Short mmCIF file of C-alpha atoms and ligand atoms in Angstrom, two decimals:
data_model
loop_
_atom_site.label_atom_id
_atom_site.label_comp_id
_atom_site.label_asym_id
_atom_site.label_seq_id
_atom_site.Cartn_x
_atom_site.Cartn_y
_atom_site.Cartn_z
CA MET A 1 92.23 104.67 95.62
CA MET A 2 93.74 102.01 93.42
CA ASN A 3 93.87 98.78 95.53
CA ILE A 4 97.13 96.56 94.66
CA ALA A 5 97.39 92.76 95.99
CA LEU A 6 100.84 91.95 96.52
CA PRO A 7 102.20 88.82 97.11
CA LYS A 8 104.04 88.63 100.52
CA GLY A 9 107.52 87.68 100.62
CA ARG A 10 110.89 88.43 98.65
CA LEU A 11 109.14 88.27 95.44
CA GLY A 12 106.25 90.94 96.55
CA GLU A 13 109.35 93.03 98.19
CA LYS A 14 110.84 93.14 94.37
CA VAL A 15 107.64 93.81 92.88
CA TYR A 16 106.77 97.05 95.19
CA GLN A 17 110.34 98.39 94.45
CA ILE A 18 108.91 98.20 90.34
CA LEU A 19 105.98 100.02 91.39
CA GLU A 20 107.60 102.51 93.63
CA GLU A 21 110.11 103.17 90.79
CA ALA A 22 107.29 103.40 88.31
CA GLY A 23 106.08 106.60 90.55
CA TYR A 24 103.51 104.41 92.79
CA ALA A 25 105.19 104.89 96.05
CA CYS A 26 104.21 104.25 99.94
CA PRO A 27 106.84 104.77 102.32
CA SER A 28 104.95 103.41 105.06
CA ILE A 29 105.21 99.73 103.40
CA ARG A 30 108.78 99.77 103.91
CA GLU A 31 108.16 100.27 108.16
CA GLU A 32 109.08 96.86 109.96
CA ASN A 33 105.57 95.87 111.52
CA ARG A 34 103.00 93.14 110.70
CA LYS A 35 100.25 95.23 109.22
CA LEU A 36 98.86 94.14 106.27
CA VAL A 37 97.28 97.67 104.65
CA PHE A 38 99.41 99.87 103.41
CA GLU A 39 98.10 103.46 101.76
CA ASN A 40 99.14 106.77 100.21
CA PRO A 41 96.55 109.20 99.39
CA GLU A 42 99.30 111.22 97.28
CA THR A 43 100.10 108.49 94.91
CA GLY A 44 96.30 107.02 95.53
CA VAL A 45 97.65 103.71 96.08
CA ARG A 46 96.43 101.12 98.48
CA TYR A 47 98.72 98.12 98.95
CA PHE A 48 97.91 94.86 100.95
CA TRP A 49 100.17 91.84 101.58
CA VAL A 50 98.38 88.49 100.52
CA LYS A 51 99.99 84.72 100.36
CA PRO A 52 100.93 84.51 97.06
CA SER A 53 98.93 81.92 96.00
CA ASP A 54 95.99 84.00 97.17
CA VAL A 55 96.74 86.74 95.04
CA ALA A 56 94.63 85.82 91.97
CA ILE A 57 91.65 85.08 94.34
CA TYR A 58 91.53 88.63 95.85
CA VAL A 59 92.18 90.08 92.08
CA GLU A 60 89.23 87.82 90.58
CA ARG A 61 86.54 88.62 93.44
CA ALA A 62 87.52 92.27 92.90
CA ALA A 63 88.69 92.68 96.62
CA ALA A 64 91.81 94.14 94.88
CA ASP A 65 91.58 96.27 91.35
CA ILE A 66 95.50 94.77 90.45
CA GLY A 67 97.52 92.26 91.80
CA ILE A 68 100.49 90.49 90.90
CA ALA A 69 100.71 86.60 90.63
CA GLY A 70 103.03 83.89 89.35
CA ARG A 71 102.65 82.41 85.81
CA ASP A 72 102.15 79.09 88.15
CA ILE A 73 99.10 80.15 89.89
CA LEU A 74 97.34 81.56 86.98
CA LEU A 75 97.89 78.24 84.72
CA GLU A 76 96.62 76.11 88.17
CA TYR A 77 93.53 78.07 88.94
CA GLN A 78 92.46 79.85 85.76
CA PRO A 79 91.16 82.79 87.34
CA GLU A 80 88.90 84.96 85.45
CA VAL A 81 91.14 87.99 85.45
CA TYR A 82 93.19 90.18 82.62
CA GLU A 83 96.97 89.34 82.46
CA LEU A 84 98.36 93.04 81.73
CA ALA A 85 102.21 92.40 82.09
CA ASP A 86 104.87 90.28 82.51
CA LEU A 87 107.20 91.97 85.05
CA GLY A 88 110.05 89.67 84.39
CA VAL A 89 110.72 88.90 87.92
CA GLY A 90 110.10 85.66 90.16
CA LYS A 91 111.77 83.65 87.03
CA CYS A 92 111.90 80.36 87.68
CA ARG A 93 110.41 77.16 85.50
CA MET A 94 107.84 74.21 86.26
CA CYS A 95 109.28 71.07 85.70
CA VAL A 96 109.30 67.17 86.17
CA ALA A 97 111.74 65.73 88.35
CA GLY A 98 112.85 62.58 90.04
CA LYS A 99 115.38 60.69 91.85
CA LYS A 100 119.09 61.18 89.87
CA GLY A 101 119.17 58.27 86.98
CA ALA A 102 115.74 56.88 87.74
CA ARG A 103 114.31 55.83 84.65
CA GLU A 104 110.06 55.46 84.65
CA SER A 105 108.61 52.59 83.37
CA ARG A 106 105.97 53.69 80.65
CA ASN A 107 104.06 50.25 81.51
CA GLN A 108 103.12 51.42 85.00
CA THR A 109 100.64 54.23 86.28
CA LEU A 110 102.96 56.98 87.16
CA ARG A 111 102.82 58.45 90.59
CA VAL A 112 103.33 62.23 90.51
CA ALA A 113 103.78 64.37 94.03
CA THR A 114 102.65 67.85 93.38
CA LYS A 115 101.09 71.18 94.75
CA PHE A 116 100.02 71.85 90.63
CA PRO A 117 97.67 69.06 89.67
CA LYS A 118 95.99 70.84 86.89
CA ILE A 119 99.72 71.60 85.40
CA ALA A 120 100.41 68.05 86.04
CA LYS A 121 97.58 66.60 84.47
CA SER A 122 97.46 68.75 81.42
CA TYR A 123 101.02 68.06 80.90
CA TYR A 124 100.83 64.08 81.14
CA SER A 125 97.33 63.91 78.99
CA ALA A 126 98.94 65.79 76.24
CA LEU A 127 101.77 62.86 76.33
CA SER A 128 98.85 60.66 76.80
CA ARG A 129 100.30 59.16 79.80
CA ASP A 130 98.61 57.68 82.89
CA ILE A 131 99.00 59.11 86.40
CA ASP A 132 98.14 58.98 89.82
CA ILE A 133 98.52 62.67 91.68
CA ILE A 134 99.28 62.71 95.08
CA LYS A 135 98.56 66.46 96.27
CA LEU A 136 100.94 67.60 98.59
CA HIS A 137 101.40 71.28 99.83
CA GLY A 138 105.04 71.37 100.51
CA SER A 139 108.55 69.88 100.80
CA ILE A 140 107.41 68.09 97.56
CA GLU A 141 110.94 66.80 96.99
CA LEU A 142 110.51 64.53 99.77
CA ALA A 143 107.77 62.57 97.85
CA PRO A 144 110.50 60.45 95.50
CA LEU A 145 112.59 60.05 98.10
CA LEU A 146 110.48 58.27 100.54
CA GLY A 147 108.87 56.55 97.75
CA LEU A 148 105.80 58.13 97.93
CA SER A 149 105.82 59.11 94.07
CA ASP A 150 107.81 58.15 91.04
CA VAL A 151 108.60 62.01 90.45
CA ILE A 152 107.43 65.41 91.20
CA VAL A 153 106.05 67.90 89.20
CA ASP A 154 107.67 71.57 90.74
CA ILE A 155 109.11 74.83 90.60
CA VAL A 156 112.73 75.09 90.12
CA GLU A 157 114.15 78.16 90.90
CA THR A 158 118.12 77.84 91.42
CA GLY A 159 117.59 74.17 91.08
CA LYS A 160 119.72 74.07 94.72
CA THR A 161 116.95 71.73 96.48
CA LEU A 162 117.04 69.12 93.63
CA LEU A 163 120.84 68.78 93.88
CA GLU A 164 120.97 68.83 97.51
CA ASN A 165 118.29 65.95 97.36
CA ASP A 166 119.93 64.04 94.79
CA LEU A 167 117.11 64.51 92.41
CA GLU A 168 117.03 66.12 88.75
CA VAL A 169 115.28 67.60 86.44
CA LYS A 170 113.81 65.33 83.99
CA GLU A 171 111.81 67.86 81.75
CA THR A 172 110.65 71.36 81.97
CA ILE A 173 106.98 71.94 81.51
CA VAL A 174 106.99 75.94 81.27
CA PRO A 175 108.65 78.91 82.39
CA ILE A 176 107.31 81.10 85.00
CA SER A 177 107.65 84.65 85.88
CA ALA A 178 105.34 87.25 87.76
CA ARG A 179 102.46 88.59 86.03
CA LEU A 180 100.11 91.86 86.55
CA ILE A 181 96.78 91.16 86.18
CA ALA A 182 93.48 93.15 86.96
CA ASN A 183 89.95 92.22 87.79
CA LYS A 184 87.79 92.48 84.72
CA VAL A 185 85.31 95.36 85.96
CA SER A 186 88.01 97.33 87.49
CA TYR A 187 89.88 97.27 84.27
CA LYS A 188 86.73 98.14 82.70
CA PHE A 189 86.00 101.20 85.05
CA ASN A 190 89.22 102.33 85.76
CA HIS A 191 90.70 101.74 82.80
CA GLU A 192 92.79 105.26 82.68
CA GLU A 193 94.42 104.69 85.99
CA ILE A 194 95.08 101.33 85.01
CA THR A 195 96.62 101.62 81.67
CA ARG A 196 98.54 104.38 83.14
CA LEU A 197 100.11 102.37 85.59
CA CYS A 198 100.85 99.55 83.01
CA ARG A 199 102.60 102.62 80.96
CA ARG A 200 104.63 103.30 83.93
CA VAL A 201 105.66 100.21 84.92
CA ASP A 202 106.40 99.30 81.63
CA GLY A 203 108.59 102.58 80.96
CA TYR A 204 110.30 101.61 84.05
CA LEU A 205 111.42 97.94 82.94
CA ASN A 206 112.60 99.14 79.41
CA LYS A 207 114.78 101.33 81.08
CA GLU A 208 116.45 99.08 83.35
CA ALA A 209 116.72 96.56 80.46
CA VAL A 210 118.98 98.67 78.54
CA ARG A 211 121.18 99.86 81.54
C1 PRP B 1 110.20 75.96 95.97
C2 PRP B 1 109.75 74.69 95.19
C3 PRP B 1 111.24 73.94 95.40
C4 PRP B 1 111.94 75.19 96.04
C5 PRP B 1 112.81 75.53 94.47
O1 PRP B 1 109.49 75.48 97.43
O2 PRP B 1 108.48 74.04 95.85
O3 PRP B 1 110.70 73.17 96.47
O4 PRP B 1 111.25 76.29 95.81
O5 PRP B 1 113.84 76.23 94.91
P1 PRP B 1 115.41 76.24 94.42
O6 PRP B 1 115.37 75.66 92.71
O7 PRP B 1 116.14 77.39 94.54
O8 PRP B 1 115.92 75.26 95.54
P2 PRP B 1 108.97 76.51 98.45
O9 PRP B 1 110.36 77.27 98.72
O10 PRP B 1 108.21 77.43 97.89
O11 PRP B 1 108.50 76.02 99.82
P3 PRP B 1 107.49 74.56 100.05
O12 PRP B 1 108.61 73.48 99.97
O13 PRP B 1 106.61 74.76 100.95
O14 PRP B 1 106.62 74.48 98.49
#
């Protein structure tokens, strides 16, 4: 059985569809219930739903052979895993955003609210800019609105959250998409199965791209 960690939620459903089309179906996963583990001996896969930010941990620690994690999570936590493919879904970008029209003062330490302190630190350190990180866990957009921070470093997908809160993108740091990752030991010992899966996924994505 190949153990596959899927990110719970909309992205996970898209990713499952890709894997299903690539020949790794597991019909029971589509049943409406609260189970977390699903397997199909016929296709040799066992899927489990994992909180998106935890997928890399399951893969790094070999609880899963492979998994699908956003590039944001890989950049932030730098897990010891192999990155095998860009699935081209879950596309968004990591940005610096702040109040519309607001100009930051270069003389003061910039207060940056974020769920991604490592990404924010490395971005500003490359600019030799002193910052004060304010680590939050969600609704990051509130921080500049309430004066908790000057800017935020966060994910922008449609831009709707920023727009509806009178905020704007100041800089784009890096584009993000979902990546197929593998545990390093599993990759070595199940090389054939994992590369076969990659080939099939690739084949499906290429076929879709020319449609
Ligand atoms: C993410 C991100 C932004 C929002 C961006 O939040 O942190 O808040 O999505 O999407 P948009 O550009 O399409 O509006 P998420 O939904 O993960 O919730 P969170 O506030 O708990 O981080």
